[in-house]
CSV table of C-alpha atoms and ligand atoms in Angstrom, one decimal:
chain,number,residue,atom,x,y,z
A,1,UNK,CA,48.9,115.0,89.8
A,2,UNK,CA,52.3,114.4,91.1
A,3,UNK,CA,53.3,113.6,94.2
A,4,UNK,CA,54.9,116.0,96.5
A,5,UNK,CA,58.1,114.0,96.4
A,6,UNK,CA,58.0,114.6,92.3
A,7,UNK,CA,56.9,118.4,92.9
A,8,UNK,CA,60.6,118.9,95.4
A,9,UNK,CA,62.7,116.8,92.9
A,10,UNK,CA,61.5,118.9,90.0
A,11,UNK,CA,62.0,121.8,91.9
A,12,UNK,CA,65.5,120.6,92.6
A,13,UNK,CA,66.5,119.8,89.6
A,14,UNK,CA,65.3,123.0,87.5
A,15,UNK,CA,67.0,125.0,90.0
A,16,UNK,CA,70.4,122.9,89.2
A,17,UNK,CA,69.5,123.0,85.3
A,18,UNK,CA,69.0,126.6,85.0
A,19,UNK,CA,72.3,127.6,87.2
A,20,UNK,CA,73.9,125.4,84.5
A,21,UNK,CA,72.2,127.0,81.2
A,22,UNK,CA,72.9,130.3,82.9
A,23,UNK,CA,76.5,129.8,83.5
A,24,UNK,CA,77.7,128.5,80.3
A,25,UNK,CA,74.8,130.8,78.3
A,26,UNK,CA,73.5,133.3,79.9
A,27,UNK,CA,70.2,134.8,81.5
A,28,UNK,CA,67.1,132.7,81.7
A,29,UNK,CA,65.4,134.8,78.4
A,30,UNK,CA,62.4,135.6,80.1
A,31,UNK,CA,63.2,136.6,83.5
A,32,UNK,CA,61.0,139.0,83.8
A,33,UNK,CA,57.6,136.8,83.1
A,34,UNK,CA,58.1,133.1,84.2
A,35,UNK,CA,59.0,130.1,84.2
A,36,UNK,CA,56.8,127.5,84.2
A,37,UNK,CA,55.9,123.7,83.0
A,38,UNK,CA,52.0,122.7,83.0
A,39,UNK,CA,51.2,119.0,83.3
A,40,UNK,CA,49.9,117.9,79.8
A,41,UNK,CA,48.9,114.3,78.1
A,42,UNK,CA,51.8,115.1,75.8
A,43,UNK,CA,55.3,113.7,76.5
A,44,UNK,CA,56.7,117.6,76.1
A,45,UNK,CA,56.8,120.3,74.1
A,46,UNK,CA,59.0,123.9,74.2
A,47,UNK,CA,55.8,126.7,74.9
A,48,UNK,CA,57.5,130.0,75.8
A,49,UNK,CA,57.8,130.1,79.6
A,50,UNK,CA,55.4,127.5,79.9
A,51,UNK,CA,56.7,124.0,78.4
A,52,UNK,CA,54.3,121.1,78.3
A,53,UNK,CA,55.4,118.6,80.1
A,54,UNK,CA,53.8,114.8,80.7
A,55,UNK,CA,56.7,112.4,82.1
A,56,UNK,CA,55.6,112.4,85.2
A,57,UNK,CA,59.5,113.5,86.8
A,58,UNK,CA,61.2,110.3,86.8
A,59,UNK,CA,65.8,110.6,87.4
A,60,UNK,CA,66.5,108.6,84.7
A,61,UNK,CA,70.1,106.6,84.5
A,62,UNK,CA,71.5,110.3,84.4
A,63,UNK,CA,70.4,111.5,87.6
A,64,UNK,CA,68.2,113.7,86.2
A,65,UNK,CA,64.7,113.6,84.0
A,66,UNK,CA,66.2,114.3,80.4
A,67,UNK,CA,63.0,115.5,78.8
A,68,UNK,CA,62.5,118.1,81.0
A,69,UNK,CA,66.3,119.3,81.1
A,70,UNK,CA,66.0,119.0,77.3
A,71,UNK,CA,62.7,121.2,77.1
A,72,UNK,CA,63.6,123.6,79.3
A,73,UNK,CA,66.8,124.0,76.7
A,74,UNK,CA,64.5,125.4,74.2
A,75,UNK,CA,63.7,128.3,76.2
A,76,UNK,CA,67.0,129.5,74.6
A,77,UNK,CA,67.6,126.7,71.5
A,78,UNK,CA,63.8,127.7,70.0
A,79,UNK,CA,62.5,130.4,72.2
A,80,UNK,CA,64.9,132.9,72.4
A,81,UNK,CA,67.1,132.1,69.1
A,82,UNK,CA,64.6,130.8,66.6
A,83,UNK,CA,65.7,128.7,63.1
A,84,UNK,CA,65.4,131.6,60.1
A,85,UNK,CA,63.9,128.6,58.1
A,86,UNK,CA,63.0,125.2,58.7
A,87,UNK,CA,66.0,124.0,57.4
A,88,UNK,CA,68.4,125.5,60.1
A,89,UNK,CA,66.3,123.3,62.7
A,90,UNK,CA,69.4,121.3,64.3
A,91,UNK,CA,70.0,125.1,65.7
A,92,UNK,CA,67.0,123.8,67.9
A,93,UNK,CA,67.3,120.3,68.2
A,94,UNK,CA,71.3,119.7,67.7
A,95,UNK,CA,71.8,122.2,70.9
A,96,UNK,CA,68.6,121.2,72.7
A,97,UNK,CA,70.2,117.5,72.8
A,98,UNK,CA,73.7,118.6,73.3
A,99,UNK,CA,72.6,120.2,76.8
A,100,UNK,CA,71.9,116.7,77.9
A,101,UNK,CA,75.2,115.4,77.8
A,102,UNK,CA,77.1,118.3,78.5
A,103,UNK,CA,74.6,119.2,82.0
A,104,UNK,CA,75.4,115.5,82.7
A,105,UNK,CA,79.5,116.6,82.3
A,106,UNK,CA,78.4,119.8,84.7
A,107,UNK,CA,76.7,117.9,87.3
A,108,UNK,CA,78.0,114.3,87.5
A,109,UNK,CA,81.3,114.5,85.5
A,110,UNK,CA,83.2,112.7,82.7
A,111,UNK,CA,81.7,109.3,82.9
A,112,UNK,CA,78.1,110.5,83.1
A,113,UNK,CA,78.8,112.5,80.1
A,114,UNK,CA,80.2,109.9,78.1
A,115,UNK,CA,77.5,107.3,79.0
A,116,UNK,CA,74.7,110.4,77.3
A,117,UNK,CA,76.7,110.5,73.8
A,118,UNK,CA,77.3,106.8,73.6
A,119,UNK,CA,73.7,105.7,74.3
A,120,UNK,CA,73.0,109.1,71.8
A,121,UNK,CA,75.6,107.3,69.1
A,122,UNK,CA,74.1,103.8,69.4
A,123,UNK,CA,70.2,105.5,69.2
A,124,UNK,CA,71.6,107.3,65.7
A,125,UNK,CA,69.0,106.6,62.9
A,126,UNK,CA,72.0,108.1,60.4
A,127,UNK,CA,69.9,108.0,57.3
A,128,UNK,CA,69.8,112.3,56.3
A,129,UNK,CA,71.5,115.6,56.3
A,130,UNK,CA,71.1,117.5,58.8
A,131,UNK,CA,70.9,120.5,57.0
A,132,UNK,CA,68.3,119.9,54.5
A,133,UNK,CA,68.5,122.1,51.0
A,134,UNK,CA,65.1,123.4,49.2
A,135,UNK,CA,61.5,123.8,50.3
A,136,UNK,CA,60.8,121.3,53.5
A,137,UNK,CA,58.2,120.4,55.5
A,138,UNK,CA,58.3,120.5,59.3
A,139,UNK,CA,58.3,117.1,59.6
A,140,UNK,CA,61.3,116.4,57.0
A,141,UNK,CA,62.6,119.4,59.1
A,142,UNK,CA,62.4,117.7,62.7
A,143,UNK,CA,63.5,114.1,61.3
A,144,UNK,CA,65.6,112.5,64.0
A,145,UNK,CA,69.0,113.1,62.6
A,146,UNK,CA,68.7,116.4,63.7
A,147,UNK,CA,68.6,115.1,66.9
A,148,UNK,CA,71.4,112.8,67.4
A,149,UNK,CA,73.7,113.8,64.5
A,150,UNK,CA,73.5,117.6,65.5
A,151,UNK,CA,74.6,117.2,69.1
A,152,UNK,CA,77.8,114.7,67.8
A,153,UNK,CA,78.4,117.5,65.8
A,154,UNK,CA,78.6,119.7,68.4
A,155,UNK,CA,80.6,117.3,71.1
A,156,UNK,CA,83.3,117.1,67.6
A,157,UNK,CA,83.8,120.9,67.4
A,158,UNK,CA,83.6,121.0,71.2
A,159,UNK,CA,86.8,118.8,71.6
A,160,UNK,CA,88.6,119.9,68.5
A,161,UNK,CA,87.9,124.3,69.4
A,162,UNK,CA,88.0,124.0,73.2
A,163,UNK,CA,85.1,124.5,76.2
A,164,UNK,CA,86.0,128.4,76.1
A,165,UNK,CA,85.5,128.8,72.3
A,166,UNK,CA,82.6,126.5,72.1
A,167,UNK,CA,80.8,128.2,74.9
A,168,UNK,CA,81.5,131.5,73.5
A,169,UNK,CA,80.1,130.9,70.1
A,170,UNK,CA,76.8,129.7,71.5
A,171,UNK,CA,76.3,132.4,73.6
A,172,UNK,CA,77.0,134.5,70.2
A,173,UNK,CA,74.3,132.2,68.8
A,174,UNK,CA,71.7,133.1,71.1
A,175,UNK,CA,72.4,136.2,72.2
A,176,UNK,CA,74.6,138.0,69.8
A,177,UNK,CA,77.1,138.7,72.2
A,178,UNK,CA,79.3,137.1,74.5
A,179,UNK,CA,79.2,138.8,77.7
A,180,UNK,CA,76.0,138.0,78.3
A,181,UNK,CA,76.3,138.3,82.4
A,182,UNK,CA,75.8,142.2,81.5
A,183,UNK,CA,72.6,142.1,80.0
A,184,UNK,CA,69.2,143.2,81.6
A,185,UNK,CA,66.2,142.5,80.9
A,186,UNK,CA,63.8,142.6,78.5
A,187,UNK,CA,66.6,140.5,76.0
A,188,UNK,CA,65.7,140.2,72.6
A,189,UNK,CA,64.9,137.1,70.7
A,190,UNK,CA,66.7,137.0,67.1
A,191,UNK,CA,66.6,134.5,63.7
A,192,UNK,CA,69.4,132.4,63.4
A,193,UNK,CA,70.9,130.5,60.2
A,194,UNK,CA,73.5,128.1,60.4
A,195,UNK,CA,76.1,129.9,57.9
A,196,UNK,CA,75.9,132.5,60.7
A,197,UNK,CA,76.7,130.2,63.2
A,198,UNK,CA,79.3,128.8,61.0
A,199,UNK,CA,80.8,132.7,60.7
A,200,UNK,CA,80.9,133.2,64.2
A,201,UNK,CA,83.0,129.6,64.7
A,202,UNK,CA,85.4,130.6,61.7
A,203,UNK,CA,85.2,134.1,63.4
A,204,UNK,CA,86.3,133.3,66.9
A,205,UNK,CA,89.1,130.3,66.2
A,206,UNK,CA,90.3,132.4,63.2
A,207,UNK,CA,90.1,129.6,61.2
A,208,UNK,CA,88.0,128.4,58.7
A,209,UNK,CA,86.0,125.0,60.0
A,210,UNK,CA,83.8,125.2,57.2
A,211,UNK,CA,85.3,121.7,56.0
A,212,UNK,CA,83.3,120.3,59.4
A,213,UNK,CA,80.4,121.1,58.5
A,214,UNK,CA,80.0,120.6,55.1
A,215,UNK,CA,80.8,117.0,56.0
A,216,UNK,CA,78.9,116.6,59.4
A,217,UNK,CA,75.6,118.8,58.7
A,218,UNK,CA,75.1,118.9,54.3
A,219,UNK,CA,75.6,115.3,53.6
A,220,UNK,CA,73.6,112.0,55.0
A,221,UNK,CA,76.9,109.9,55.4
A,222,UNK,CA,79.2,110.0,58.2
A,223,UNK,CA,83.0,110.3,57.5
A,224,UNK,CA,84.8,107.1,57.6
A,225,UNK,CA,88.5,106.4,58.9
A,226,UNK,CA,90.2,103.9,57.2
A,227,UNK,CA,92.7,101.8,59.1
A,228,UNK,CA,95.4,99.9,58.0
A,229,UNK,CA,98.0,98.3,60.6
A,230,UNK,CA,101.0,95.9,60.0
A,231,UNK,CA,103.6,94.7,61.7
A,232,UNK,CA,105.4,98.0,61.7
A,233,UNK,CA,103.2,100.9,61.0
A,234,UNK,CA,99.5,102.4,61.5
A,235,UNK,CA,98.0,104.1,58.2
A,236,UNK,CA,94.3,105.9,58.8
A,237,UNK,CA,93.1,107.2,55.7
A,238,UNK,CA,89.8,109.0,56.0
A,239,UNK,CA,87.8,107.7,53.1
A,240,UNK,CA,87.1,109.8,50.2
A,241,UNK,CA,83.9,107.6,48.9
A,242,UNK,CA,82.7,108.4,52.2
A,243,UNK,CA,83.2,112.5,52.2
A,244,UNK,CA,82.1,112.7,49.1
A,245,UNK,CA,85.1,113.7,47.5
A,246,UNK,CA,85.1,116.8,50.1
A,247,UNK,CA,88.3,117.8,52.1
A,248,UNK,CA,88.2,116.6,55.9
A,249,UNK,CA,91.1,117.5,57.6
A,250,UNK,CA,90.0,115.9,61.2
A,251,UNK,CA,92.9,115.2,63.7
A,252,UNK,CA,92.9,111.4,65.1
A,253,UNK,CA,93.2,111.0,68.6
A,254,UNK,CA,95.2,107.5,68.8
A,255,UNK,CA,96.7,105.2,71.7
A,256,UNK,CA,99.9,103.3,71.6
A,257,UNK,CA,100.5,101.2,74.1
A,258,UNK,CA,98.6,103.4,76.6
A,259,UNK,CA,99.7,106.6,75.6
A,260,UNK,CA,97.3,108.6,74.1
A,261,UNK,CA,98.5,111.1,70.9
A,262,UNK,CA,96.2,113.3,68.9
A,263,UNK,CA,97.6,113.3,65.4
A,264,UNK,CA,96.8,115.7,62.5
A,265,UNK,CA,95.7,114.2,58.8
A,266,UNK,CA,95.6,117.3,57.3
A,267,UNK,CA,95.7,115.6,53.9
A,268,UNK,CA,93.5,113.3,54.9
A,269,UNK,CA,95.9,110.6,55.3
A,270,UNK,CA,98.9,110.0,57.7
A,271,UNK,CA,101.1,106.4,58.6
A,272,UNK,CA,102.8,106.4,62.3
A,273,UNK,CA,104.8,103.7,62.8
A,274,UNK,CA,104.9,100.8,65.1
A,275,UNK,CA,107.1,98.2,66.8
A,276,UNK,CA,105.7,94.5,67.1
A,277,UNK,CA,103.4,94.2,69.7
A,278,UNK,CA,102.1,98.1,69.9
A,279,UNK,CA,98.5,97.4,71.4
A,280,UNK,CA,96.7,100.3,69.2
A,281,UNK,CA,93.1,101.9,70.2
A,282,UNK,CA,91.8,104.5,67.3
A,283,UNK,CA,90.0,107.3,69.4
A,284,UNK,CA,89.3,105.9,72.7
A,285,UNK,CA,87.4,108.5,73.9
A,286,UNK,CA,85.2,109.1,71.1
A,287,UNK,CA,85.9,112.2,69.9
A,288,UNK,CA,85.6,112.1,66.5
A,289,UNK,CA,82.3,111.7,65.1
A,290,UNK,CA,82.4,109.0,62.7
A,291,UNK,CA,81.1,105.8,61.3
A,292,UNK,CA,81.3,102.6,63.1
A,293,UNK,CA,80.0,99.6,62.2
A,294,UNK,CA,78.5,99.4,65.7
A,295,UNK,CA,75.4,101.7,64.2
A,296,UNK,CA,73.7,101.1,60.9
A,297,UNK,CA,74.4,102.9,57.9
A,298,UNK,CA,70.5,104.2,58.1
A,299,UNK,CA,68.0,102.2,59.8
A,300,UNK,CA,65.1,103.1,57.6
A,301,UNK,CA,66.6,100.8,55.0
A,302,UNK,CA,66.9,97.9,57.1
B,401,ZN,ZN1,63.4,119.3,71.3
């Protein structure tokens, strides 16, 4: 049983979450029936307006419970836009965990966001795709790249599309439109794939970003930059072993000296020069999602 101090913190909290979900997304989806957690012996899991829920409301380090935040996500990433086929999980699991960090951003700001991805990054298991090909089991499906790897993805096209676009093409996920603040209810659930998702992205920047996720969700390795510095000049190279011979235009944001530029390597290579001395930080924000050799290449094999 919780305590009552648990009962008004949860009550607290859920009331903060779903102004959050509802003002980047949209409606709770089932307004018009509940919503509800039930105490369980399970950790959690994402019932329709009922999750399980067994954590026993602790605030974590984020100032809030993350499992709860994350399950009551999957009331829209799950319950109200379901994966066409077990390989289009992420569409659960990639947005589910991306709602952590980016509530954290809502609530508590920049530093409380960037404290979610890092200890996200550093957790990465980086062994598969995230978007499987052929028959797979729901197990294979719900492997925990899908976790971690799907909401980088995300916090990548986030930066490199902008808040507005990347809000609007979620709520296009979900929903299938983008006003959502005019619907009433009953609202419909739908099937989702991720080429659709891709379409509406390519749809809405009127560009085609299908380059991003050929890299990020269809093959198990991360992209890797390359970086060469001398004396007099900066050459980042992203590395074509590592794409697997696949075009990855991503812009590099780099400081010099303090001053922070984002610079385009559309063909996958670009040189900036230096003067001696230039103190040079590659992407101090972590924007780009990438491989560093502060996370294993996959930890099964270890
Ligand atoms: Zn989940």
């Amino acid at each position: 049983k919780h305590t009552q101090q648990a009962s008004m913190l949860i009550e607290q909290d859920l009331r903060s979450q779903v102004a959050f979900f509802e003002r980047f997304l949209g409606p709770y989806p089932w307004g018009n029936d509940k919503l509800g957690f039930v105490e369980t012996p399970h950790l959690g899991m994402e019932h329709q307006t009922i999750n399980a829920y067994g954590k026993k409301y602790k605030r974590d380090a984020g100032g809030y419970d993350w499992l709860l935040q994350h399950e009551l996500a999957h009331e829209w990433f799950g319950n109200l836009m379901t994966h066409e086929k077990l390989n289009d999980a992420w569409l659960h699991e990639g947005f589910g965990s991306y709602m952590q960090p980016s509530y954290s951003l809502y609530k508590f700001g920049e530093a409380a966001y960037n404290h979610s991805m890092y200890k996200s990054y550093l957790g990465l298991k980086n062994c598969k795709a995230i978007v499987l090909d052929g028959d797979i089991t729901s197990d294979q499906a719900f492997n925990p790249d899908i976790y971690g790897k799907g909401s980088w993805t995300l916090h990548t096209l986030r930066w490199l599309i902008g808040d507005e676009l990347f809000w609007q093409a979620t709520r296009e996920l979900l929903y299938g439109v983008n006003d959502t603040k005019q619907l009433a209810y009953p609202i419909s659930p739908r099937y989702r794939n991720t080429d659709e998702f891709i379409a509406i992205v390519n749809r809405l920047t009127a560009k085609d970003y299908s380059w991003l996720f050929d890299v990020y969700l269809k093959q198990a390795q991360l992209p890797e930059l390359d970086v060469i510095q001398s004396a007099n000049s900066l050459t980042l190279k992203w590395n074509k072993n590592s794409l697997q011979g696949k075009p990855f235009p991503m812009p590099v944001p780099v400081q010099i000296n303090g001053s922070l530029q984002t610079y385009s390597v559309e063909n996958g290579e670009i040189s900036i020069a230096l003067k001696a001395g230039d103190h040079v930080v590659i992407d101090p924000n972590m924007k780009v999602f990438r491989y560093l050799p502060i996370i294993d290449k996959c930890k099964a094999e270890q």
